[in-house]
């Protein structure tokens, strides 16, 4: 069994009108099977309303299945006895870092989780140091979070999760509120955690260029898994991605159009460097 596994997961919620009357039932996640192994970097993507964030919230027991089962590190998320262990092993980072940062000083904020877990003081400060260094924010440890950029704040949020020593980090659209530089900072930090620390990463996103470094990409549509495979396999199917209303990275689209015009190129070009190499520029 993987670090996170879902079997026949269905999640439904009741829709109500402005007066609170029941309008109907929406199935946000529809019979999803997913298996994430320890150390994987899995990107889950889809347009708004595809069910990707709803799926993510099941991985931290924020939501519970209507039908089916989700296991985190072998523990059923519906078993209240395991709730603390599940949330410790599967740390969650949300869109808005301001909703997660509560300390007046960066290092205090990062130490908040381990302190709540009852970690001894000496070890808390060791964890704070290692976590801030892991995301490249150690030199800001004495700063007020309010003085940081959006990308820096999000890296502090990630450090706060890392300090609790989870086996897995779930990032629910962590760059949605950031500018392009902030997005790059956060994705760079996430990649380093996965590659250097071996932390399992599940990245929920609708930015296609963020998935190129993932081991596996899962594309959701209307609550279903519509596609899955390596990023190269996914990006080789440009027309299907367009049908699913997903933007294709410009370099992938350019390579696709060049190939259609008769230039001999492989499918699923992921980076500018790769395209230039293939074109012998």
PDB file of N, CA and C in Angstrom, residues 29 35 37 59 72 82 87 93 106 108-109 112 117 141 159 166 235 240 271:
ATOM      1  N   UNK A  29     -16.326  14.349  -6.657  1.00  0.00           N
ATOM      2  CA  UNK A  29     -15.311  13.332  -6.966  1.00  0.00           C
ATOM      3  C   UNK A  29     -16.073  12.048  -7.267  1.00  0.00           C
ATOM      4  N   UNK A  35      -3.072   5.812  -6.248  1.00  0.00           N
ATOM      5  CA  UNK A  35      -2.067   5.165  -5.401  1.00  0.00           C
ATOM      6  C   UNK A  35      -0.773   5.975  -5.501  1.00  0.00           C
ATOM      7  N   UNK A  37       3.025   6.391  -4.037  1.00  0.00           N
ATOM      8  CA  UNK A  37       4.081   5.704  -3.289  1.00  0.00           C
ATOM      9  C   UNK A  37       4.961   6.713  -2.550  1.00  0.00           C
ATOM     10  N   UNK A  59      -7.087  13.806   1.432  1.00  0.00           N
ATOM     11  CA  UNK A  59      -5.771  13.247   1.775  1.00  0.00           C
ATOM     12  C   UNK A  59      -5.282  13.704   3.142  1.00  0.00           C
ATOM     13  N   UNK A  72      -4.219   6.920   4.474  1.00  0.00           N
ATOM     14  CA  UNK A  72      -2.978   7.694   4.567  1.00  0.00           C
ATOM     15  C   UNK A  72      -2.014   6.909   5.441  1.00  0.00           C
ATOM     16  N   UNK A  82      -7.291   7.713  14.274  1.00  0.00           N
ATOM     17  CA  UNK A  82      -6.056   7.966  13.524  1.00  0.00           C
ATOM     18  C   UNK A  82      -5.917   9.415  13.045  1.00  0.00           C
ATOM     19  N   UNK A  87      -3.013  13.649  10.036  1.00  0.00           N
ATOM     20  CA  UNK A  87      -2.706  15.062   9.767  1.00  0.00           C
ATOM     21  C   UNK A  87      -1.240  15.393  10.027  1.00  0.00           C
ATOM     22  N   UNK A  93      -0.656  22.393   2.572  1.00  0.00           N
ATOM     23  CA  UNK A  93      -0.339  23.795   2.305  1.00  0.00           C
ATOM     24  C   UNK A  93      -1.416  24.323   1.368  1.00  0.00           C
ATOM     25  N   UNK A 106       9.117  34.871  11.777  1.00  0.00           N
ATOM     26  CA  UNK A 106       9.162  33.690  10.918  1.00  0.00           C
ATOM     27  C   UNK A 106       9.499  32.422  11.701  1.00  0.00           C
ATOM     28  N   UNK A 108       9.231  31.696  14.834  1.00  0.00           N
ATOM     29  CA  UNK A 108       8.182  31.316  15.786  1.00  0.00           C
ATOM     30  C   UNK A 108       7.036  30.619  15.055  1.00  0.00           C
ATOM     31  N   UNK A 109       6.711  31.132  13.876  1.00  0.00           N
ATOM     32  CA  UNK A 109       5.626  30.535  13.106  1.00  0.00           C
ATOM     33  C   UNK A 109       5.966  29.100  12.707  1.00  0.00           C
ATOM     34  N   UNK A 112       5.611  26.574  15.511  1.00  0.00           N
ATOM     35  CA  UNK A 112       4.297  26.434  16.149  1.00  0.00           C
ATOM     36  C   UNK A 112       3.782  24.995  16.086  1.00  0.00           C
ATOM     37  N   UNK A 117       2.829  19.663  18.954  1.00  0.00           N
ATOM     38  CA  UNK A 117       2.992  18.211  18.974  1.00  0.00           C
ATOM     39  C   UNK A 117       3.731  17.741  20.227  1.00  0.00           C
ATOM     40  N   UNK A 141      14.759  34.299   9.190  1.00  0.00           N
ATOM     41  CA  UNK A 141      14.139  33.698  10.382  1.00  0.00           C
ATOM     42  C   UNK A 141      13.702  34.718  11.422  1.00  0.00           C
ATOM     43  N   UNK A 159       7.666  25.502   5.126  1.00  0.00           N
ATOM     44  CA  UNK A 159       8.624  25.171   6.196  1.00  0.00           C
ATOM     45  C   UNK A 159       7.890  24.777   7.473  1.00  0.00           C
ATOM     46  N   UNK A 166       6.385  15.525   8.262  1.00  0.00           N
ATOM     47  CA  UNK A 166       5.389  14.665   7.605  1.00  0.00           C
ATOM     48  C   UNK A 166       6.068  13.735   6.602  1.00  0.00           C
ATOM     49  N   UNK A 235       1.729  15.662 -22.098  1.00  0.00           N
ATOM     50  CA  UNK A 235       1.935  16.767 -23.037  1.00  0.00           C
ATOM     51  C   UNK A 235       2.018  16.308 -24.492  1.00  0.00           C
ATOM     52  N   UNK A 240      -6.194  16.524 -26.785  1.00  0.00           N
ATOM     53  CA  UNK A 240      -7.026  16.084 -25.671  1.00  0.00           C
ATOM     54  C   UNK A 240      -6.982  17.100 -24.528  1.00  0.00           C
ATOM     55  N   UNK A 271      10.543  21.692 -22.372  1.00  0.00           N
ATOM     56  CA  UNK A 271      11.270  22.927 -22.036  1.00  0.00           C
ATOM     57  C   UNK A 271      11.837  23.574 -23.296  1.00  0.00           C
TER      58      UNK A 271
END
